[in-house]
Every structure is written in structure tokens, then in C-alpha cells.
CSV table of C-alpha atoms in Angstrom, one decimal:
chain,number,residue,atom,x,y,z
A,1,MET,CA,-65.3,-20.3,-33.9
A,2,SER,CA,-64.1,-21.1,-37.4
A,3,GLN,CA,-60.6,-22.7,-37.8
A,4,GLN,CA,-58.0,-20.6,-39.5
A,5,SER,CA,-55.4,-21.8,-42.1
A,6,PHE,CA,-52.3,-20.2,-40.6
A,7,GLY,CA,-51.2,-18.7,-37.3
A,8,VAL,CA,-48.8,-15.9,-36.4
A,9,ILE,CA,-47.3,-15.3,-33.0
A,10,GLY,CA,-45.7,-11.9,-32.5
A,11,LEU,CA,-47.2,-8.7,-33.8
A,12,ALA,CA,-44.2,-6.4,-34.2
A,13,VAL,CA,-43.7,-4.9,-37.6
A,14,MET,CA,-42.6,-8.1,-39.4
A,15,GLY,CA,-45.2,-10.3,-37.8
A,16,GLU,CA,-48.0,-7.9,-38.6
A,17,ASN,CA,-46.9,-7.5,-42.2
A,18,LEU,CA,-46.5,-11.2,-42.8
A,19,ALA,CA,-49.9,-11.9,-41.3
A,20,LEU,CA,-51.4,-9.3,-43.7
A,21,ASN,CA,-49.5,-10.8,-46.6
A,22,VAL,CA,-50.7,-14.3,-45.9
A,23,GLU,CA,-54.3,-13.1,-45.6
A,24,SER,CA,-54.1,-11.1,-48.8
A,25,LYS,CA,-53.2,-14.3,-50.7
A,26,GLY,CA,-56.4,-16.0,-49.6
A,27,PHE,CA,-55.5,-17.8,-46.4
A,28,SER,CA,-57.3,-17.2,-43.2
A,29,VAL,CA,-55.1,-16.2,-40.3
A,30,ALA,CA,-55.1,-16.4,-36.5
A,31,VAL,CA,-52.8,-14.0,-34.5
A,32,TYR,CA,-51.5,-13.9,-31.0
A,33,ASN,CA,-49.3,-11.5,-29.1
A,34,ARG,CA,-48.1,-11.7,-25.5
A,35,SER,CA,-49.5,-8.2,-25.0
A,36,GLY,CA,-53.2,-8.2,-25.6
A,37,GLU,CA,-53.2,-4.4,-26.1
A,38,LYS,CA,-51.0,-4.9,-29.2
A,39,THR,CA,-53.4,-7.5,-30.5
A,40,ASP,CA,-56.4,-5.1,-29.9
A,41,ALA,CA,-54.6,-2.3,-31.7
A,42,PHE,CA,-53.8,-4.5,-34.7
A,43,MET,CA,-57.3,-5.8,-35.0
A,44,ALA,CA,-58.8,-2.4,-34.7
A,45,THR,CA,-56.6,-0.9,-37.5
A,46,ARG,CA,-54.7,-2.8,-40.1
A,47,ALA,CA,-56.6,-6.1,-39.6
A,48,GLN,CA,-60.0,-4.6,-39.6
A,49,GLY,CA,-62.3,-6.2,-42.2
A,50,LYS,CA,-59.8,-9.0,-43.0
A,51,ASN,CA,-60.0,-12.7,-42.5
A,52,ILE,CA,-57.9,-12.5,-39.4
A,53,GLN,CA,-58.9,-13.8,-36.0
A,54,ALA,CA,-57.4,-12.7,-32.7
A,55,ALA,CA,-56.6,-15.0,-29.8
A,56,TYR,CA,-55.7,-13.9,-26.3
A,57,SER,CA,-54.1,-17.1,-25.0
A,58,LEU,CA,-51.9,-19.8,-26.6
A,59,GLN,CA,-54.6,-22.4,-25.9
A,60,GLU,CA,-57.2,-20.4,-27.7
A,61,PHE,CA,-54.8,-19.6,-30.5
A,62,VAL,CA,-53.9,-23.3,-31.1
A,63,ALA,CA,-57.5,-24.4,-30.9
A,64,SER,CA,-58.4,-21.8,-33.6
A,65,LEU,CA,-56.1,-23.5,-36.2
A,66,GLU,CA,-56.9,-26.3,-38.6
A,67,ARG,CA,-54.7,-29.3,-38.6
A,68,PRO,CA,-51.9,-29.9,-39.2
A,69,ARG,CA,-51.3,-26.5,-37.6
A,70,LYS,CA,-49.0,-24.1,-39.3
A,71,ILE,CA,-47.6,-21.6,-36.8
A,72,LEU,CA,-45.2,-18.8,-37.6
A,73,ILE,CA,-43.2,-17.4,-34.7
A,74,MET,CA,-42.0,-13.8,-35.1
A,75,VAL,CA,-40.4,-12.9,-31.8
A,76,LYS,CA,-36.9,-11.9,-30.9
A,77,ALA,CA,-34.2,-14.5,-31.5
A,78,GLY,CA,-32.7,-16.5,-28.7
A,79,ALA,CA,-34.4,-17.2,-25.4
A,80,PRO,CA,-37.8,-15.7,-26.5
A,81,VAL,CA,-38.1,-18.3,-29.3
A,82,ASP,CA,-37.3,-21.1,-26.8
A,83,ALA,CA,-39.9,-19.7,-24.4
A,84,VAL,CA,-42.7,-19.7,-27.0
A,85,ILE,CA,-41.7,-23.2,-28.2
A,86,SER,CA,-41.8,-24.6,-24.6
A,87,GLN,CA,-45.3,-23.1,-24.2
A,88,LEU,CA,-46.6,-24.5,-27.5
A,89,LYS,CA,-45.1,-27.9,-27.3
A,90,PRO,CA,-47.5,-29.4,-24.7
A,91,ILE,CA,-50.6,-28.2,-26.5
A,92,LEU,CA,-49.7,-29.2,-30.1
A,93,GLU,CA,-50.3,-32.5,-31.7
A,94,PRO,CA,-48.1,-34.8,-33.9
A,95,GLY,CA,-47.5,-33.3,-37.4
A,96,ASP,CA,-48.1,-29.7,-36.4
A,97,ALA,CA,-45.5,-27.3,-37.7
A,98,ILE,CA,-43.7,-24.5,-36.0
A,99,ILE,CA,-41.9,-21.9,-38.2
A,100,ASP,CA,-39.3,-19.6,-36.8
A,101,GLY,CA,-39.2,-16.6,-39.1
A,102,GLY,CA,-36.7,-14.5,-37.1
A,103,ASN,CA,-32.9,-14.2,-37.4
A,104,SER,CA,-32.1,-17.2,-35.2
A,105,LEU,CA,-28.6,-18.5,-35.0
A,106,PHE,CA,-28.5,-21.7,-37.1
A,107,ASP,CA,-27.0,-23.7,-34.2
A,108,ASP,CA,-30.2,-23.0,-32.2
A,109,THR,CA,-32.3,-24.0,-35.2
A,110,GLU,CA,-30.4,-27.3,-35.5
A,111,ARG,CA,-31.1,-28.1,-31.8
A,112,ARG,CA,-34.8,-27.1,-32.0
A,113,THR,CA,-35.4,-29.1,-35.1
A,114,ARG,CA,-34.0,-32.3,-33.4
A,115,GLU,CA,-36.0,-31.7,-30.2
A,116,LEU,CA,-39.3,-31.1,-32.0
A,117,GLU,CA,-38.9,-33.9,-34.5
A,118,ASP,CA,-38.2,-36.3,-31.6
A,119,ALA,CA,-41.5,-35.1,-30.1
A,120,GLY,CA,-43.4,-35.8,-33.3
A,121,LEU,CA,-43.7,-32.2,-34.3
A,122,THR,CA,-42.1,-30.5,-37.4
A,123,TYR,CA,-39.9,-27.4,-37.4
A,124,ILE,CA,-39.0,-24.9,-40.0
A,125,GLY,CA,-36.2,-22.4,-39.5
A,126,MET,CA,-36.9,-19.8,-42.1
A,127,GLY,CA,-34.9,-16.8,-43.1
A,128,VAL,CA,-37.0,-13.9,-44.2
A,129,SER,CA,-35.5,-10.9,-46.0
A,130,GLY,CA,-37.0,-7.8,-47.4
A,131,GLY,CA,-37.7,-5.7,-44.4
A,132,GLU,CA,-41.1,-4.2,-43.6
A,133,GLU,CA,-42.2,-3.7,-47.2
A,134,GLY,CA,-41.0,-7.1,-48.3
A,135,ALA,CA,-42.8,-8.8,-45.5
A,136,LEU,CA,-46.1,-7.2,-46.6
A,137,TYR,CA,-45.8,-7.5,-50.4
A,138,GLY,CA,-43.4,-10.4,-51.0
A,139,PRO,CA,-40.1,-11.3,-49.2
A,140,SER,CA,-37.4,-13.7,-50.1
A,141,LEU,CA,-38.0,-16.8,-48.0
A,142,MET,CA,-35.3,-19.3,-47.0
A,143,PRO,CA,-37.0,-22.2,-45.2
A,144,GLY,CA,-35.0,-25.2,-43.9
A,145,GLY,CA,-35.6,-27.9,-41.3
A,146,THR,CA,-38.2,-30.7,-41.6
A,147,GLU,CA,-38.6,-31.4,-45.3
A,148,GLY,CA,-42.0,-33.0,-44.9
A,149,ALA,CA,-43.3,-29.8,-43.2
A,150,TYR,CA,-42.1,-27.7,-46.1
A,151,HIS,CA,-44.3,-29.6,-48.6
A,152,TYR,CA,-47.5,-28.7,-46.9
A,153,LEU,CA,-46.4,-25.2,-46.2
A,154,GLU,CA,-45.2,-24.7,-49.8
A,155,PRO,CA,-48.6,-23.5,-51.2
A,156,ILE,CA,-48.6,-20.6,-48.7
A,157,PHE,CA,-44.9,-19.8,-49.0
A,158,THR,CA,-45.0,-19.7,-52.8
A,159,LYS,CA,-47.9,-17.2,-52.8
A,160,ILE,CA,-46.5,-14.9,-50.1
A,161,ALA,CA,-42.9,-14.8,-51.5
A,162,ALA,CA,-41.7,-12.2,-54.0
A,163,GLN,CA,-42.4,-13.2,-57.6
A,164,VAL,CA,-39.6,-12.9,-60.3
A,165,ASP,CA,-39.4,-14.0,-63.9
A,166,ASP,CA,-38.4,-17.5,-63.0
A,167,GLY,CA,-40.7,-18.2,-60.1
A,168,PRO,CA,-41.4,-17.3,-56.4
A,169,CYS,CA,-38.5,-16.3,-54.3
A,170,VAL,CA,-38.6,-19.4,-52.0
A,171,THR,CA,-37.3,-22.9,-52.1
A,172,TYR,CA,-36.6,-25.7,-49.6
A,173,ILE,CA,-33.0,-24.9,-48.5
A,174,GLY,CA,-32.0,-28.0,-46.6
A,175,ARG,CA,-32.1,-29.9,-43.4
A,176,GLY,CA,-31.7,-28.6,-39.8
A,177,GLY,CA,-30.5,-25.1,-39.6
A,178,ALA,CA,-29.8,-24.7,-43.4
A,179,GLY,CA,-32.4,-21.9,-43.9
A,180,HIS,CA,-31.1,-19.7,-41.1
A,181,TYR,CA,-27.6,-20.4,-42.2
A,182,VAL,CA,-28.3,-19.2,-45.7
A,183,LYS,CA,-30.1,-16.1,-44.2
A,184,MET,CA,-27.1,-15.4,-42.0
A,185,VAL,CA,-24.7,-15.5,-45.0
A,186,HIS,CA,-27.2,-13.3,-47.0
A,187,ASN,CA,-26.9,-10.8,-44.2
A,188,GLY,CA,-23.1,-11.0,-44.3
A,189,ILE,CA,-23.1,-10.3,-48.0
A,190,GLU,CA,-25.5,-7.4,-47.2
A,191,TYR,CA,-23.0,-6.0,-44.8
A,192,GLY,CA,-20.3,-6.1,-47.5
A,193,ASP,CA,-22.6,-4.6,-50.1
A,194,MET,CA,-23.6,-1.7,-47.8
A,195,GLN,CA,-20.0,-0.9,-46.8
A,196,LEU,CA,-18.8,-1.0,-50.4
A,197,ILE,CA,-21.5,1.5,-51.4
A,198,ALA,CA,-20.6,3.7,-48.4
A,199,GLU,CA,-16.9,3.7,-49.5
A,200,ALA,CA,-17.9,4.7,-53.1
A,201,TYR,CA,-20.1,7.5,-51.6
A,202,ASP,CA,-17.2,8.7,-49.4
A,203,ILE,CA,-14.8,8.8,-52.4
A,204,LEU,CA,-17.3,10.6,-54.6
A,205,ARG,CA,-17.9,13.1,-51.9
A,206,LYS,CA,-14.4,13.8,-50.6
A,207,VAL,CA,-12.3,13.3,-53.8
A,208,VAL,CA,-14.7,14.4,-56.6
A,209,GLY,CA,-16.6,16.8,-54.4
A,210,LEU,CA,-20.1,15.8,-55.4
A,211,ASN,CA,-23.0,17.3,-53.4
A,212,PRO,CA,-26.1,15.2,-52.5
A,213,GLN,CA,-28.0,16.2,-55.6
A,214,GLU,CA,-25.1,15.1,-57.8
A,215,LEU,CA,-24.7,11.9,-55.8
A,216,HIS,CA,-28.4,11.2,-56.4
A,217,GLU,CA,-27.8,11.6,-60.1
A,218,VAL,CA,-24.8,9.3,-60.1
A,219,PHE,CA,-26.4,6.6,-58.1
A,220,THR,CA,-29.6,6.9,-60.2
A,221,GLN,CA,-27.6,6.4,-63.3
A,222,TRP,CA,-25.7,3.5,-61.8
A,223,ASN,CA,-29.0,1.8,-61.0
A,224,THR,CA,-29.8,1.7,-64.7
A,225,THR,CA,-26.7,-0.5,-65.5
A,226,ASP,CA,-26.7,-4.3,-65.6
A,227,GLU,CA,-23.8,-4.3,-63.2
A,228,LEU,CA,-25.1,-2.2,-60.3
A,229,ASN,CA,-28.9,-2.3,-60.7
A,230,SER,CA,-30.1,-3.3,-57.2
A,231,PHE,CA,-32.3,-2.5,-54.3
A,232,LEU,CA,-29.4,-1.0,-52.3
A,233,ILE,CA,-28.2,1.3,-55.1
A,234,GLU,CA,-31.9,2.4,-55.7
A,235,ILE,CA,-32.5,3.3,-52.0
A,236,THR,CA,-29.1,5.0,-51.9
A,237,ALA,CA,-30.1,7.3,-54.8
A,238,ASP,CA,-33.4,8.1,-52.9
A,239,ILE,CA,-31.5,8.9,-49.7
A,240,PHE,CA,-29.4,11.6,-51.4
A,241,LYS,CA,-32.5,13.6,-52.5
A,242,TYR,CA,-34.3,13.5,-49.2
A,243,ILE,CA,-34.4,17.0,-47.6
A,244,ASP,CA,-34.9,17.3,-43.8
A,245,PRO,CA,-38.0,19.4,-43.2
A,246,ASP,CA,-36.6,20.9,-40.0
A,247,THR,CA,-33.4,22.3,-41.5
A,248,ASN,CA,-34.0,22.3,-45.2
A,249,GLN,CA,-30.7,20.4,-45.6
A,250,PRO,CA,-30.0,16.9,-47.1
A,251,LEU,CA,-30.9,14.6,-44.2
A,252,VAL,CA,-27.9,12.2,-45.0
A,253,ASP,CA,-25.5,15.0,-44.0
A,254,LEU,CA,-27.2,15.3,-40.6
A,255,ILE,CA,-27.0,11.6,-39.6
A,256,LEU,CA,-24.4,10.6,-37.1
A,257,ASP,CA,-21.7,8.4,-38.7
A,258,ALA,CA,-22.1,5.5,-36.2
A,259,ALA,CA,-23.7,2.4,-37.7
A,260,GLY,CA,-25.5,-0.3,-35.6
A,261,GLN,CA,-25.6,-4.0,-36.1
A,262,LYS,CA,-27.8,-6.9,-34.8
A,263,GLY,CA,-25.3,-9.7,-34.9
A,264,THR,CA,-25.8,-11.7,-38.2
A,265,GLY,CA,-22.7,-10.1,-39.7
A,266,ARG,CA,-20.6,-11.1,-36.7
A,267,TRP,CA,-22.1,-14.6,-36.8
A,268,THR,CA,-21.1,-14.9,-40.5
A,269,VAL,CA,-17.5,-13.9,-39.6
A,270,GLN,CA,-17.4,-16.4,-36.7
A,271,SER,CA,-18.7,-19.2,-38.9
A,272,ALA,CA,-16.2,-18.5,-41.7
A,273,LEU,CA,-13.3,-18.5,-39.2
A,274,GLU,CA,-14.6,-21.9,-37.8
A,275,LEU,CA,-14.9,-23.4,-41.2
A,276,GLY,CA,-11.7,-21.9,-42.6
A,277,VAL,CA,-13.2,-19.8,-45.3
A,278,CYS,CA,-11.7,-16.5,-46.4
A,279,ILE,CA,-14.3,-13.7,-46.3
A,280,PRO,CA,-12.2,-10.5,-46.0
A,281,THR,CA,-14.7,-8.1,-47.5
A,282,ILE,CA,-17.4,-9.1,-45.1
A,283,ILE,CA,-14.9,-9.0,-42.2
A,284,ALA,CA,-13.9,-5.5,-43.2
A,285,ALA,CA,-17.6,-4.4,-43.3
A,286,VAL,CA,-18.2,-5.7,-39.8
A,287,ASN,CA,-15.0,-4.0,-38.6
A,288,ALA,CA,-16.1,-0.7,-40.3
A,289,ARG,CA,-19.3,-0.7,-38.3
A,290,ILE,CA,-17.3,-1.3,-35.1
A,291,MET,CA,-14.9,1.5,-35.9
A,292,SER,CA,-17.7,3.8,-36.7
A,293,SER,CA,-19.0,3.3,-33.1
A,294,TYR,CA,-15.8,4.9,-31.8
A,295,LYS,CA,-17.2,8.3,-32.6
A,296,ASN,CA,-15.8,10.3,-29.7
A,297,GLU,CA,-12.4,8.7,-30.0
A,298,ARG,CA,-12.2,9.4,-33.7
A,299,VAL,CA,-13.1,13.0,-33.2
A,300,ALA,CA,-10.4,13.4,-30.6
A,301,ALA,CA,-7.9,11.6,-32.8
A,302,SER,CA,-8.7,13.7,-35.8
A,303,GLN,CA,-7.3,16.7,-33.9
A,304,VAL,CA,-3.8,15.1,-33.3
A,305,LEU,CA,-3.3,12.5,-36.0
A,306,THR,CA,-2.7,14.0,-39.4
A,307,GLY,CA,-2.7,12.4,-42.9
A,308,PRO,CA,-1.8,13.3,-46.4
A,309,VAL,CA,-2.7,16.7,-47.8
A,310,GLY,CA,-3.6,17.0,-51.4
A,311,GLU,CA,-6.4,17.2,-53.9
A,312,PHE,CA,-7.6,15.3,-57.0
A,313,ASN,CA,-6.6,16.8,-60.3
A,314,GLY,CA,-7.9,14.2,-62.7
A,315,ASP,CA,-11.0,14.1,-64.9
A,316,ALA,CA,-14.1,13.8,-62.7
A,317,LYS,CA,-16.2,12.0,-65.2
A,318,THR,CA,-13.5,9.4,-65.9
A,319,PHE,CA,-12.9,8.9,-62.2
A,320,ILE,CA,-16.6,8.5,-61.4
A,321,ASN,CA,-16.7,5.7,-64.0
A,322,GLN,CA,-13.7,4.1,-62.4
A,323,ILE,CA,-15.4,4.2,-59.0
A,324,ARG,CA,-18.4,2.4,-60.6
A,325,ASP,CA,-16.0,-0.3,-61.9
A,326,ALA,CA,-14.3,-0.6,-58.6
A,327,LEU,CA,-17.6,-1.0,-56.8
A,328,TYR,CA,-18.7,-3.8,-59.2
A,329,CYS,CA,-15.4,-5.7,-58.9
A,330,SER,CA,-15.5,-5.5,-55.2
A,331,LYS,CA,-19.2,-6.5,-55.1
A,332,ILE,CA,-18.3,-9.6,-57.2
A,333,CYS,CA,-15.7,-10.5,-54.6
A,334,SER,CA,-18.1,-10.0,-51.7
A,335,TYR,CA,-20.6,-12.4,-53.3
A,336,ALA,CA,-17.9,-14.8,-54.2
A,337,GLN,CA,-16.9,-15.0,-50.6
A,338,GLY,CA,-20.5,-15.5,-49.4
A,339,MET,CA,-21.1,-18.3,-52.0
A,340,ALA,CA,-17.8,-20.0,-51.0
A,341,LEU,CA,-18.9,-20.0,-47.4
A,342,LEU,CA,-22.2,-21.5,-48.3
A,343,SER,CA,-20.5,-24.2,-50.3
A,344,THR,CA,-18.2,-25.2,-47.5
A,345,ALA,CA,-21.0,-25.1,-44.9
A,346,SER,CA,-23.1,-27.3,-47.2
A,347,GLN,CA,-20.4,-29.9,-47.3
A,348,THR,CA,-19.6,-29.6,-43.5
A,349,TYR,CA,-23.2,-29.7,-42.3
A,350,LYS,CA,-24.6,-31.9,-45.1
A,351,TYR,CA,-27.1,-29.2,-46.1
A,352,ASN,CA,-26.9,-30.1,-49.8
A,353,LEU,CA,-27.4,-26.5,-50.8
A,354,ASN,CA,-28.2,-25.6,-54.4
A,355,LEU,CA,-26.3,-22.4,-54.9
A,356,SER,CA,-27.9,-21.6,-58.2
A,357,GLU,CA,-31.4,-21.8,-56.6
A,358,ILE,CA,-30.2,-19.7,-53.7
A,359,ALA,CA,-29.1,-17.0,-56.1
A,360,ARG,CA,-32.4,-17.2,-57.8
A,361,ILE,CA,-34.5,-16.7,-54.7
A,362,TRP,CA,-32.4,-13.6,-53.8
A,363,LYS,CA,-33.4,-11.9,-57.1
A,364,GLY,CA,-36.5,-10.5,-55.6
A,365,GLY,CA,-37.9,-9.4,-52.2
A,366,CYS,CA,-34.6,-9.4,-50.3
A,367,ILE,CA,-32.3,-6.6,-49.3
A,368,ILE,CA,-29.4,-7.8,-51.6
A,369,ARG,CA,-31.7,-8.3,-54.6
A,370,ALA,CA,-29.8,-7.2,-57.7
A,371,GLY,CA,-29.8,-7.7,-61.4
A,372,PHE,CA,-26.4,-9.5,-61.5
A,373,LEU,CA,-27.8,-12.3,-59.3
A,374,ASN,CA,-29.2,-13.8,-62.5
A,375,LYS,CA,-25.5,-14.1,-63.7
A,376,ILE,CA,-24.6,-15.8,-60.4
A,377,LYS,CA,-27.5,-18.2,-60.8
A,378,GLY,CA,-26.4,-19.0,-64.4
A,379,ALA,CA,-22.8,-19.5,-63.3
A,380,PHE,CA,-23.7,-22.2,-60.7
A,381,GLN,CA,-26.3,-23.7,-63.1
A,382,GLU,CA,-23.6,-24.1,-65.7
A,383,ASN,CA,-21.1,-25.5,-63.1
A,384,PRO,CA,-22.7,-26.6,-59.8
A,385,LEU,CA,-19.1,-27.5,-58.5
A,386,LEU,CA,-17.7,-24.1,-59.4
A,387,PRO,CA,-15.1,-23.6,-56.6
A,388,ASN,CA,-15.2,-19.8,-56.7
A,389,LEU,CA,-17.4,-17.2,-58.5
A,390,LEU,CA,-14.2,-15.5,-59.7
A,391,LEU,CA,-13.6,-18.4,-62.0
A,392,ALA,CA,-16.9,-18.2,-63.8
A,393,PRO,CA,-16.1,-17.0,-67.3
A,394,GLU,CA,-18.2,-13.8,-67.2
A,395,PHE,CA,-17.0,-12.7,-63.8
A,396,LYS,CA,-13.4,-13.5,-64.5
A,397,GLN,CA,-13.4,-11.4,-67.7
A,398,THR,CA,-15.3,-8.6,-65.9
A,399,ILE,CA,-12.6,-8.2,-63.3
A,400,LEU,CA,-9.7,-8.7,-65.8
A,401,ASP,CA,-11.2,-5.9,-67.9
A,402,ARG,CA,-11.8,-3.5,-65.0
A,403,GLN,CA,-9.0,-4.2,-62.5
A,404,ALA,CA,-6.9,-1.2,-63.6
A,405,ALA,CA,-9.8,1.2,-62.7
A,406,TRP,CA,-10.3,-0.7,-59.4
A,407,ARG,CA,-6.6,-0.3,-58.5
A,408,GLU,CA,-6.6,3.4,-59.5
A,409,VAL,CA,-9.5,4.2,-57.2
A,410,ILE,CA,-7.9,2.5,-54.2
A,411,ALA,CA,-4.5,4.1,-54.9
A,412,THR,CA,-6.1,7.6,-55.2
A,413,ALA,CA,-8.1,7.1,-52.0
A,414,THR,CA,-4.9,5.9,-50.2
A,415,LYS,CA,-2.9,8.8,-51.4
A,416,LEU,CA,-5.5,11.2,-50.1
A,417,GLY,CA,-6.0,9.4,-46.8
A,418,ILE,CA,-9.5,8.1,-47.3
A,419,PRO,CA,-10.2,4.7,-45.7
A,420,THR,CA,-11.4,2.0,-48.1
A,421,PRO,CA,-11.4,-1.2,-46.0
A,422,ALA,CA,-13.9,-3.2,-48.0
A,423,PHE,CA,-12.6,-2.0,-51.4
A,424,SER,CA,-9.1,-2.9,-50.3
A,425,ALA,CA,-10.0,-6.2,-48.8
A,426,SER,CA,-11.8,-7.2,-52.0
A,427,LEU,CA,-8.8,-6.4,-54.1
A,428,ASP,CA,-6.5,-8.2,-51.7
A,429,TYR,CA,-8.8,-11.2,-52.0
A,430,PHE,CA,-8.6,-11.1,-55.8
A,431,ASP,CA,-4.8,-10.7,-55.7
A,432,SER,CA,-4.4,-13.5,-53.2
A,433,TYR,CA,-6.7,-15.9,-54.9
A,434,ARG,CA,-4.9,-15.4,-58.3
A,435,SER,CA,-1.4,-15.9,-56.7
A,436,ALA,CA,0.2,-19.2,-57.3
A,437,ASN,CA,2.7,-18.4,-54.5
A,438,LEU,CA,2.0,-16.6,-51.2
A,439,PRO,CA,4.5,-15.7,-48.5
A,440,GLN,CA,3.1,-18.2,-46.1
A,441,ASN,CA,6.1,-20.5,-46.7
A,442,LEU,CA,7.9,-18.0,-44.4
A,443,THR,CA,5.0,-18.2,-41.9
A,444,GLN,CA,5.3,-22.0,-41.8
A,445,ALA,CA,9.1,-21.8,-41.3
A,446,GLN,CA,8.5,-19.4,-38.4
A,447,ARG,CA,5.9,-21.8,-36.9
A,448,ASP,CA,8.3,-24.7,-37.2
A,449,TYR,CA,11.2,-22.6,-35.7
A,450,PHE,CA,9.4,-21.6,-32.5
A,451,GLY,CA,6.9,-24.4,-32.1
A,452,ALA,CA,8.1,-27.4,-34.1
A,453,HIS,CA,4.9,-27.4,-36.1
A,454,THR,CA,6.6,-29.0,-39.1
A,455,TYR,CA,6.2,-28.1,-42.8
A,456,GLU,CA,5.8,-29.7,-46.2
A,457,ARG,CA,8.3,-29.1,-49.1
A,458,THR,CA,7.8,-28.3,-52.7
A,459,ASP,CA,10.5,-30.6,-53.9
A,460,LYS,CA,9.6,-33.9,-52.2
A,461,PRO,CA,6.7,-35.4,-50.3
A,462,GLY,CA,6.4,-35.8,-46.5
A,463,THR,CA,6.4,-33.8,-43.4
A,464,PHE,CA,9.6,-32.2,-42.1
A,465,HIS,CA,11.1,-30.4,-39.1
A,466,ALA,CA,14.3,-28.4,-39.1
A,467,ASP,CA,16.6,-27.7,-36.2
A,468,TRP,CA,16.6,-24.0,-36.9
A,469,THR,CA,19.1,-23.2,-34.1
A,470,GLU,CA,21.8,-25.0,-36.1
A,471,ILE,CA,21.6,-22.4,-38.9
A,472,GLU,CA,25.0,-20.9,-38.2
A,473,SER,CA,26.9,-24.1,-38.0
A,474,ALA,CA,25.1,-25.6,-41.0
A,475,SER,CA,25.9,-22.5,-43.0
A,476,VAL,CA,29.6,-22.7,-42.0
A,477,ALA,CA,29.7,-26.4,-42.9
A,478,LYS,CA,28.2,-25.7,-46.3
A,479,LEU,CA,30.8,-22.9,-46.9
A,480,ASP,CA,33.7,-25.3,-45.9
A,481,THR,CA,32.6,-27.9,-48.5
């Protein structure tokens, strides 16, 4: 039996496509799946005639790989990953590398990296974005963990990753769970992006009255602009022109308005709260999916809870352009929040993240790939210590030039009773960030009143506590003087 260059465990959609991607780039592949029937089906169809070798036990699989072994695990995150690792660990040898290409929680990746490095093995926690097509033709790869392992995996990773004008969409992210952390935040930004697009669609549909064909035309045009050219805008335009063969109606109009989620958006929110980073757009997007799941309650509530009655009387073309501007401004805020979270996590967990390089590898292959990522890359190249993307000269001027349109869109939607949680959260983020004074002086006074939590003053240094129950007597004494 010849020895293969690369191994893949798990032959679900992503595992199969990554195995085929690796083989197509000139590397021999060994595959293993817990279900032998799945392995047989793969070998008899998509793998037929390719340099892919099947194994029906982990021992056979490990023996079929050249050293140091390079093994990609593509199984469900959580306990299944730990189970595969525990089975592999006794039969591997020092220097062999395990790569987890699923959506594992970064804390789990931190633990696994420590445990495997202590055992003489190497571990890579690698975010993979691009879905089924990306996995097959070129995803964005975010590998972190044992740096030494990355160097001998790099020749494979650089060939299977998406290719853009400035190189393959892969780079070594950082130690421990850095790769999965960056993938988690990528997915959080993705949640924000998708919700913002959904809100733009809702306003175009309910306020302007566009039908699916007209929506297709608007999103197709938006995808030609420097600001909104992106994978998500492109597929949105495609969705609007798809006609259901059973009913001859636009399929989008027949889909239940209840969105699912797999957890990475929630993890992003939880991490931001733990690190004290403000990500309101992403939080709004997660909440919007949760609210959408209350379908029966919302239908019942719609019968008894009324809102404003009115119609839009403005110029449709002008308003459509304003929605485009509102979407772009909100999108900038969503990415600003994600990059700020990465920056804080980098410092907290000592990941030493290169934000410019992360923006670069998101330019191709991944779900949030977009033309304006090149501008984000440039902003952090120019100033690696940039505290917030909103302060980068180009993005700052973009929002200053378009904020009137942004405000008009949200005001119109509010007057007509159309929810815009992510648009509104983005504008609130911008307005809060640009405010030299926020009302939390009152919040701190309240905390000191009921809990003696103390406060700082604007007129002198130090920490203070007031006896707030003496307010009346103190006021009287002041009047007497």
C-alpha cells in the first residue's frame, strides 16, 4: 500500500470537498469515515479515478500516511472532535499533526493544543470559510495553533486556499485557539452582514414596493459598486430571480421567515461581553434570528398589536440610493466592531493577530468576501494600531458624507413601523463612538447611590463616594449660605 500525503477524517459535504480539493492540487489523499458505507459511496462516485485511498479503520488510515502525518478532522464540533483525537492519539507518533477544520469553540482548541503538544504531537485549529463550493475550489483558511506544524502544512494550504490578487487566502493566524477565534468573529461579522442585507430588502419591499424582479435588478446593480460588491450581495441578487418550479412563484416569497443558527454568532457575542467590547450590530443580528423563531407568537401578536399606518411619498430612485448608503455605512460599523473585538482578543490572549493580513485572507473564498476588504487591509497596513476602523480616513469620510441618507432611511422605516435592529444598532454605535459625553455619569451616580460603587470626577483626580441620602439637608444648607 502506497503512503499518501494527506489524510481526511469525516466525509460529510465539507470533508469530501476538501479531500477533492487537496487531491486536485497534486497531493495524494487518504480518507476515513466512521460509516464504511459513506466511504464506499464516496470512493465509487466523486473519488473514482483520483489519487484517493480509502481506509476502514483508524489504524489502517494512520498507517497509510507518510510522516510526519497530516490529518484533517472534519467532524461535528465538541465531543465528536475529542472522541476522534482520543482514538488517534495512541497510534500517532511525535511530530504528527492533527488539523481540526470544523467550527470548534476556541477555548476547546486552546485545551487540545496544550494537551497534544505535551504529548509530542502538533495541533492546528483551522477556521474554514466558503461553504461547499469554497471547500472544493478554494476556501479562506484561518489556521492557528502549533506554529511549527503550520510550516510543513503551508505548501498544501497555500495551494488549496482561494487565490486573490495579493496571494492565497491563508496565513498563520497565531498560537492556541487563534485560528478558530478569528473564524468565530468572521461568522459574527457574517451574521451582521446578512441581517443588514435582510433589512435593506425589507425596506425596499415594504416601503418602495419592489417586486422580486426589481429587487434582483437593484442588488445586481449594487454588486457592481466598489462599496457593496460582495459574495452576499451577489447571491442575494440570484435569490430574487429564482422561480419555484412547483408554484411558478419567486421562491424567496415562499420561505418561512424563521432563520436558524449554529452557535458561532452567539459565541461571538458571549466573547465580546466577556472582553468588554461593544458589538451592537452583531448582537442585533443574533437577536433578530432569535426573534424570527417566534413565528407563531408573532403571527398572533400581529392580530392585536397595531403600528403606524402610512405610506412612502418620496422619490423611489432617491430613496433606493439612500438605502444603499445606509447599508454601506452600517456594514462599515459591523466590520469595525468585528476588528475591534479581534484587536482586544489579540491583546488578551496574546495571539499577536495581524488585522491587515486577516482582512486580506477574507478577500476570497469566504462568505464575507467583499471588495471593500481591500480598503480594510490598507487601513490596518497604514496604521496597525488603528483603534477603530471608523477613524481610518477613507471610512471616516464615507460615513460623514452619507450619514444623512443613513438617518433618513432609519427614520422612514421607524415612522412606518418597519424594524431595523441592525441598521439602528450600527447608527447608535457610530453616534455613541463619536460622542465626547455619554449619559453614563448618571448611571455611575445611580450605582454609587444604591451600591456605594464609587465614581470618578471630571474636575479632580481620585475615587469618591457620596452620601446620597443627605441630598435634602445638603441642599437646604447650601440655600442657607
